Amino acid sequence: MKCKKRRQSMEYEIVTRKEMITAGISARTGNHAPEMMQVIEKLWNRFFNEGMYEAIPGKVNGRALGIYTDYAGHEKSEYTVLTACEVEREPAGEEFAVCRIPAGRYARFTVKGEVHQAVAQGWEEIGRMDLPRAFLCDFEEYMDSQTDHAEINIYIGLRDV
C-alpha cells in the first residue's frame, strides 16, 4: 500500500513493509544524552573502518541501515541504535547484534544531500511533525555509499489509527 502525504515542509509516503532481519553492532543512547552524536558516530566508524560491514554474512543487498529501537524513558528519548545490514537469516554466534524490524506501516521520507547534514535535517523536521508514531522501530536506509550526494530513506514506524 502506498499513499503520498504532505505535512508541513516534508513529503512522505505511507508504505507497508514485511519483517526484515538485520545484523550489525549496537549501543544504547538517548536524544538528551550529551554524548549521543559521539555514540552514533563511533558505531558507524566501527561498522565501516573495523571490518564489521564486510564480516556480516548473508547480506541481502549492499545497503547500510541505521536502526533505532527499544524506545524507553521520558518521551521515548532513550533507545538502542544499530548500524546494520539486512540479512537472509540471523547469523550464528554472538559477534553481531540482531534486530528484527517489524512488519507494518511506515512513513517513508527521502532525504538527499551531504549525508550527515541531510539525515540530521530530516530527523529535525520529522521531530516537529505530528505523526502517529509507534515507537517500536525506525530506521534509515542508505541507498548507496555516497557521502556528498547521498540518498537516504528514513522509515518511521506508525501505530494503527
Rosetta silent file (secondary structure, phi, psi, omega in degrees, C-alpha in Angstrom):
SEQUENCE: MKCKKRRQSMEYEIVTRKEMITAGISARTGNHAPEMMQVIEKLWNRFFNEGMYEAIPGKVNGRALGIYTDYAGHEKSEYTVLTACEVEREPAGEEFAVCRIPAGRYARFTVKGEVHQAVAQGWEEIGRMDLPRAFLCDFEEYMDSQTDHAEINIYIGLRDV
SCORE:     score description
SCORE:     0.000 S_00000001
   1 L     0.000  128.624  177.985    0.000    0.000    0.000 S_00000001
   2 E  -128.062  139.041 -178.430    1.380    3.380   -0.974 S_00000001
   3 E  -152.868  117.892 -179.856   -0.159    6.720   -0.197 S_00000001
   4 E   -82.488  136.571  178.510    1.597   10.076   -0.551 S_00000001
   5 E  -130.628  154.391  174.723    1.068   12.576    2.231 S_00000001
   6 E  -136.134  123.614  174.906    2.339   16.072    2.796 S_00000001
   7 E  -133.918  134.682 -178.874    2.549   17.733    6.188 S_00000001
   8 L    53.657 -128.667 -173.054    4.467   20.893    6.852 S_00000001
   9 L  -101.418  -10.765 -177.395    7.531   21.001    4.592 S_00000001
  10 E  -107.781  131.494  174.927    8.469   17.321    4.173 S_00000001
  11 E   -87.107  151.071  174.448    6.671   14.913    1.915 S_00000001
  12 E  -149.217  166.427 -179.479    6.390   11.267    2.815 S_00000001
  13 E  -125.159  136.659  175.297    4.793    8.105    1.568 S_00000001
  14 E   -86.591  123.782 -179.737    2.942    5.520    3.681 S_00000001
  15 E  -128.135  151.288  173.960    4.300    2.053    2.880 S_00000001
  16 E  -106.216  123.633 -176.653    3.616   -1.402    4.271 S_00000001
  17 E  -113.948  150.897  171.928    6.793   -3.400    4.850 S_00000001
  18 L   -82.116  164.028  176.040    7.466   -7.048    5.591 S_00000001
  19 L   -59.848  145.740  179.902    9.623   -8.041    8.551 S_00000001
  20 E  -130.200  130.386  176.832   13.321   -7.533    7.932 S_00000001
  21 E   -93.953  131.749 -179.922   16.155   -9.355    9.725 S_00000001
  22 E  -129.242  155.421  175.961   19.254   -7.244   10.293 S_00000001
  23 E  -138.123  140.959 -179.521   22.699   -7.839   11.769 S_00000001
  24 E  -178.493 -141.589  178.558   25.276   -5.310   12.895 S_00000001
  25 E  -128.259  154.794 -173.427   26.549   -3.609   16.040 S_00000001
  26 E  -139.050  164.023  174.197   24.611   -1.702   18.680 S_00000001
  27 E  -154.024  164.026  178.638   24.779    0.760   21.552 S_00000001
  28 E  -109.260  134.351  178.627   22.323    2.406   23.912 S_00000001
  29 E  -154.491 -167.982  179.301   21.857    6.204   23.908 S_00000001
  30 E  -159.972  156.951 -177.909   19.185    8.865   24.012 S_00000001
  31 L   -60.814  -28.247 -177.423   18.189   12.123   22.362 S_00000001
  32 L   -99.349    2.447  178.509   19.020   14.089   25.512 S_00000001
  33 L   -76.280  129.926 -177.891   22.320   12.352   26.230 S_00000001
  34 L   -61.190  -25.364 -178.093   25.224   14.781   25.745 S_00000001
  35 L   -98.188   12.450 -175.874   27.287   12.035   24.045 S_00000001
  36 H   -52.035  -51.388 -177.203   24.511   10.853   21.659 S_00000001
  37 H   -63.261  -38.306  179.062   26.252   12.009   18.464 S_00000001
  38 H   -66.130  -38.878  178.588   29.598   10.525   19.559 S_00000001
  39 H   -61.442  -47.376 -178.430   27.939    7.166   20.335 S_00000001
  40 H   -67.478  -44.165  178.364   26.331    7.033   16.893 S_00000001
  41 H   -61.120  -39.805  179.327   29.474    8.237   15.080 S_00000001
  42 H   -62.922  -40.343  177.581   31.556    5.621   16.919 S_00000001
  43 H   -61.248  -48.921 -179.535   29.179    2.864   15.766 S_00000001
  44 H   -61.563  -40.390  178.345   29.394    3.976   12.137 S_00000001
  45 H   -62.868  -45.535  176.662   33.202    4.216   12.352 S_00000001
  46 H   -61.162  -42.517 -175.787   33.461    0.700   13.819 S_00000001
  47 H   -59.290  -46.931 -176.608   30.981   -0.609   11.272 S_00000001
  48 H   -95.448  -33.753 -173.411   32.928    0.579    8.224 S_00000001
  49 H   -93.404  -12.754  179.595   36.505    1.105    9.444 S_00000001
  50 L  -114.269   20.136  172.360   36.964   -2.010   11.586 S_00000001
  51 L    79.628    7.593 -178.832   35.636   -4.566    9.096 S_00000001
  52 H   -64.845  -44.384 -179.118   32.210   -5.176   10.669 S_00000001
  53 H   -57.557  -49.304 -178.184   30.312   -4.453    7.446 S_00000001
  54 H   -64.045  -30.394 -174.779   32.438   -6.867    5.421 S_00000001
  55 H   -79.973  -13.194 -177.434   32.161   -9.577    8.097 S_00000001
  56 L   -71.316  120.442 -179.228   28.356   -9.743    8.128 S_00000001
  57 L   -82.869  149.797  171.855   27.322  -12.996    6.406 S_00000001
  58 L    70.138   32.258  178.141   24.312  -13.344    4.094 S_00000001
  59 E   -60.435  137.269  178.804   23.742   -9.680    3.245 S_00000001
  60 E   -77.888  -37.910  179.322   20.609   -9.206    1.124 S_00000001
  61 E  -151.527 -178.052 -178.123   21.961   -6.052   -0.553 S_00000001
  62 E   -90.476   11.264 -174.441   24.751   -3.535   -0.064 S_00000001
  63 E   -83.686  133.569  174.175   22.653   -1.017    1.840 S_00000001
  64 E   -87.510  149.185 -179.918   23.650    0.106    5.315 S_00000001
  65 E  -126.040  139.656  168.659   20.933    0.721    7.894 S_00000001
  66 E  -109.031  116.335 -171.097   20.792    2.974   10.940 S_00000001
  67 E  -116.674  139.397  179.121   18.160    1.451   13.260 S_00000001
  68 E  -125.700  118.895 -173.429   16.513    2.949   16.349 S_00000001
  69 E  -150.015 -179.688 -179.431   14.568    0.543   18.569 S_00000001
  70 E    54.004   47.514 -179.498   13.800   -0.469   22.169 S_00000001
  71 E   -63.969  141.239  177.489   12.492    3.009   22.955 S_00000001
  72 E  -157.095  170.328  174.629   12.111    3.855   26.649 S_00000001
  73 L    87.895 -179.823 -178.859   12.147    6.791   29.002 S_00000001
  74 H   -59.835  126.660 -179.915   10.533   10.181   29.007 S_00000001
  75 H    53.468   31.467  177.272    9.093   10.998   25.571 S_00000001
  76 H    55.824   35.486 -173.513   10.735    7.809   24.235 S_00000001
  77 L   -83.227  -14.431  176.488   14.100    9.594   24.292 S_00000001
  78 E  -101.782  143.255 -177.230   16.245    6.540   25.165 S_00000001
  79 E  -161.891  166.772  170.674   16.781    3.816   22.571 S_00000001
  80 E   -95.217  132.748  176.774   19.099    1.192   21.144 S_00000001
  81 E  -113.963  137.354  177.630   20.842    2.273   17.961 S_00000001
  82 E  -126.394  145.225  163.412   22.308   -0.210   15.491 S_00000001
  83 E  -107.564  126.811 -167.698   24.402    0.117   12.377 S_00000001
  84 E  -156.164  179.555  172.811   23.493   -2.936   10.342 S_00000001
  85 E  -133.985  152.140  171.491   22.615   -4.622    7.060 S_00000001
  86 E   -71.016  137.406 -179.366   19.601   -6.664    6.055 S_00000001
  87 E  -128.124  159.477  179.939   20.492  -10.366    6.110 S_00000001
  88 L   -66.759  -39.238  179.663   18.882  -13.559    4.841 S_00000001
  89 L  -154.410  163.096 -179.866   18.859  -15.126    8.327 S_00000001
  90 L   -61.237  129.935  176.875   20.233  -14.446   11.786 S_00000001
  91 L   -69.875  147.360  178.008   23.973  -15.114   11.871 S_00000001
  92 L   -72.989  155.113  177.660   25.171  -17.801   14.277 S_00000001
  93 L    88.244 -177.209 -176.087   27.196  -16.762   17.293 S_00000001
  94 L  -114.418   15.548 -177.416   27.243  -13.578   19.296 S_00000001
  95 L   -67.772  -29.501 -175.294   29.528  -11.443   17.139 S_00000001
  96 L  -119.584  146.317  170.388   26.623   -9.385   15.779 S_00000001
  97 E   -79.401  135.617  179.964   23.619   -7.650   17.275 S_00000001
  98 E  -112.648  136.642  176.897   20.451   -8.888   15.565 S_00000001
  99 E  -134.489  131.479  173.540   17.334   -6.786   15.125 S_00000001
 100 E  -100.409  110.050  176.662   14.084   -7.828   13.522 S_00000001
 101 E   -75.398  120.284 -172.826   12.462   -4.742   12.049 S_00000001
 102 L   -67.913  148.393  172.396    8.760   -5.456   12.478 S_00000001
 103 L   -65.314  152.025  176.588    6.337   -5.721    9.595 S_00000001
 104 E   151.871 -167.598 -179.599    3.855   -2.890    9.449 S_00000001
 105 E   -90.912  136.311  179.832    3.079    0.583    8.240 S_00000001
 106 E  -134.861  145.866  167.702    5.865    3.136    7.937 S_00000001
 107 E   -88.795  123.598 -179.315    6.104    6.739    6.804 S_00000001
 108 E  -106.892  118.976  176.719    8.970    6.823    4.281 S_00000001
 109 E  -107.581  142.506  174.663   10.834   10.099    3.859 S_00000001
 110 E  -115.591  124.653  176.868   13.589   10.535    1.278 S_00000001
 111 E  -118.019  148.271 -178.096   16.389   12.982    2.022 S_00000001
 112 E  -137.384  148.485  177.212   19.236   13.888   -0.313 S_00000001
 113 E   135.629 -160.088  176.270   22.490   15.776    0.041 S_00000001
 114 L   -62.348  128.098 -165.327   25.611   15.621    2.177 S_00000001
 115 H   -54.674  -49.702 -176.943   24.912   12.562    4.308 S_00000001
 116 H   -65.308  -44.896 -178.316   25.343   13.998    7.831 S_00000001
 117 H   -67.388  -43.997 -178.147   23.522   17.227    7.063 S_00000001
 118 H   -63.561  -44.402 -179.084   20.670   15.571    5.128 S_00000001
 119 H   -67.251  -46.299 -179.389   19.991   12.980    7.849 S_00000001
 120 H   -60.937  -44.849  179.767   20.198   15.499   10.709 S_00000001
 121 H   -66.084  -39.207  178.162   17.894   17.942    8.939 S_00000001
 122 H   -60.584  -48.832  179.627   15.470   15.138    8.034 S_00000001
 123 H   -63.839  -37.025  178.909   15.204   13.931   11.643 S_00000001
 124 H   -61.629  -45.540  179.219   14.817   17.508   12.867 S_00000001
 125 H   -68.274  -40.269  178.634   11.868   18.092   10.543 S_00000001
 126 H   -61.594  -39.274  179.951   10.331   14.682   11.323 S_00000001
 127 H   -61.797  -25.177  178.916   10.571   15.503   15.039 S_00000001
 128 L   -88.606   -5.920 -176.940    8.364   18.549   14.502 S_00000001
 129 L   -87.857  153.351  179.243    5.681   16.578   12.670 S_00000001
 130 L   -97.430   75.353  179.741    2.533   15.188   14.239 S_00000001
 131 L   -98.057  146.549  175.909    2.884   11.569   13.126 S_00000001
 132 L   -79.721   69.394 -174.044    1.100    8.649   14.845 S_00000001
 133 E   -69.409  140.537  178.101    4.465    7.054   15.729 S_00000001
 134 E   -84.683  -26.218 -175.308    4.560    3.526   17.120 S_00000001
 135 E    54.586   41.452  172.124    7.990    3.948   18.772 S_00000001
 136 E  -103.342  -47.366 -177.646    8.821    0.297   18.061 S_00000001
 137 E  -164.134  128.322  172.841   11.421    0.694   15.343 S_00000001
 138 E  -126.372  153.335 -179.901   12.514    3.482   12.996 S_00000001
 139 E  -156.729  156.774  174.750   15.381    3.238   10.558 S_00000001
 140 E  -105.928  138.819  177.053   17.493    4.922    7.907 S_00000001
 141 E  -120.893  112.420 -178.335   18.289    3.096    4.685 S_00000001
 142 E   -85.900  113.040 -170.549   21.382    4.390    2.891 S_00000001
 143 L   -71.238  -22.519  178.355   20.743    3.761   -0.793 S_00000001
 144 L  -155.610 -173.617 -177.217   24.423    3.911   -1.798 S_00000001
 145 L   -97.770   11.988  178.801   27.835    4.721   -0.343 S_00000001
 146 L   -64.111  144.811  173.901   27.826    8.357   -1.451 S_00000001
 147 L  -114.184  -32.961 -179.501   28.607   10.915    1.230 S_00000001
 148 L   -83.628  -33.593 -178.053   28.416   14.213   -0.685 S_00000001
 149 L  -129.690   57.132 -174.391   25.308   13.425   -2.770 S_00000001
 150 E   -79.178  155.376  169.433   23.631   10.730   -0.694 S_00000001
 151 E  -124.871  122.984 -175.588   20.077    9.463   -0.938 S_00000001
 152 E  -130.213  131.618  171.589   18.650    8.131    2.318 S_00000001
 153 E   -96.142  130.794  175.258   15.195    6.764    3.086 S_00000001
 154 E  -110.292  122.175 -178.508   14.051    7.354    6.657 S_00000001
 155 E  -107.295  126.548  178.352   11.282    4.992    7.809 S_00000001
 156 E  -112.549  118.274  178.664    9.135    5.942   10.806 S_00000001
 157 E   -65.392  133.698 -177.825    7.050    3.119   12.295 S_00000001
 158 E  -111.653  144.042  174.613    3.389    4.073   12.588 S_00000001
 159 L   -84.861  158.150  176.651    0.802    2.831   15.036 S_00000001
 160 L   -70.341  134.077 -179.932   -2.583    1.686   13.808 S_00000001
 161 L  -117.022    0.000    0.000   -5.083    4.530   13.866 S_00000001
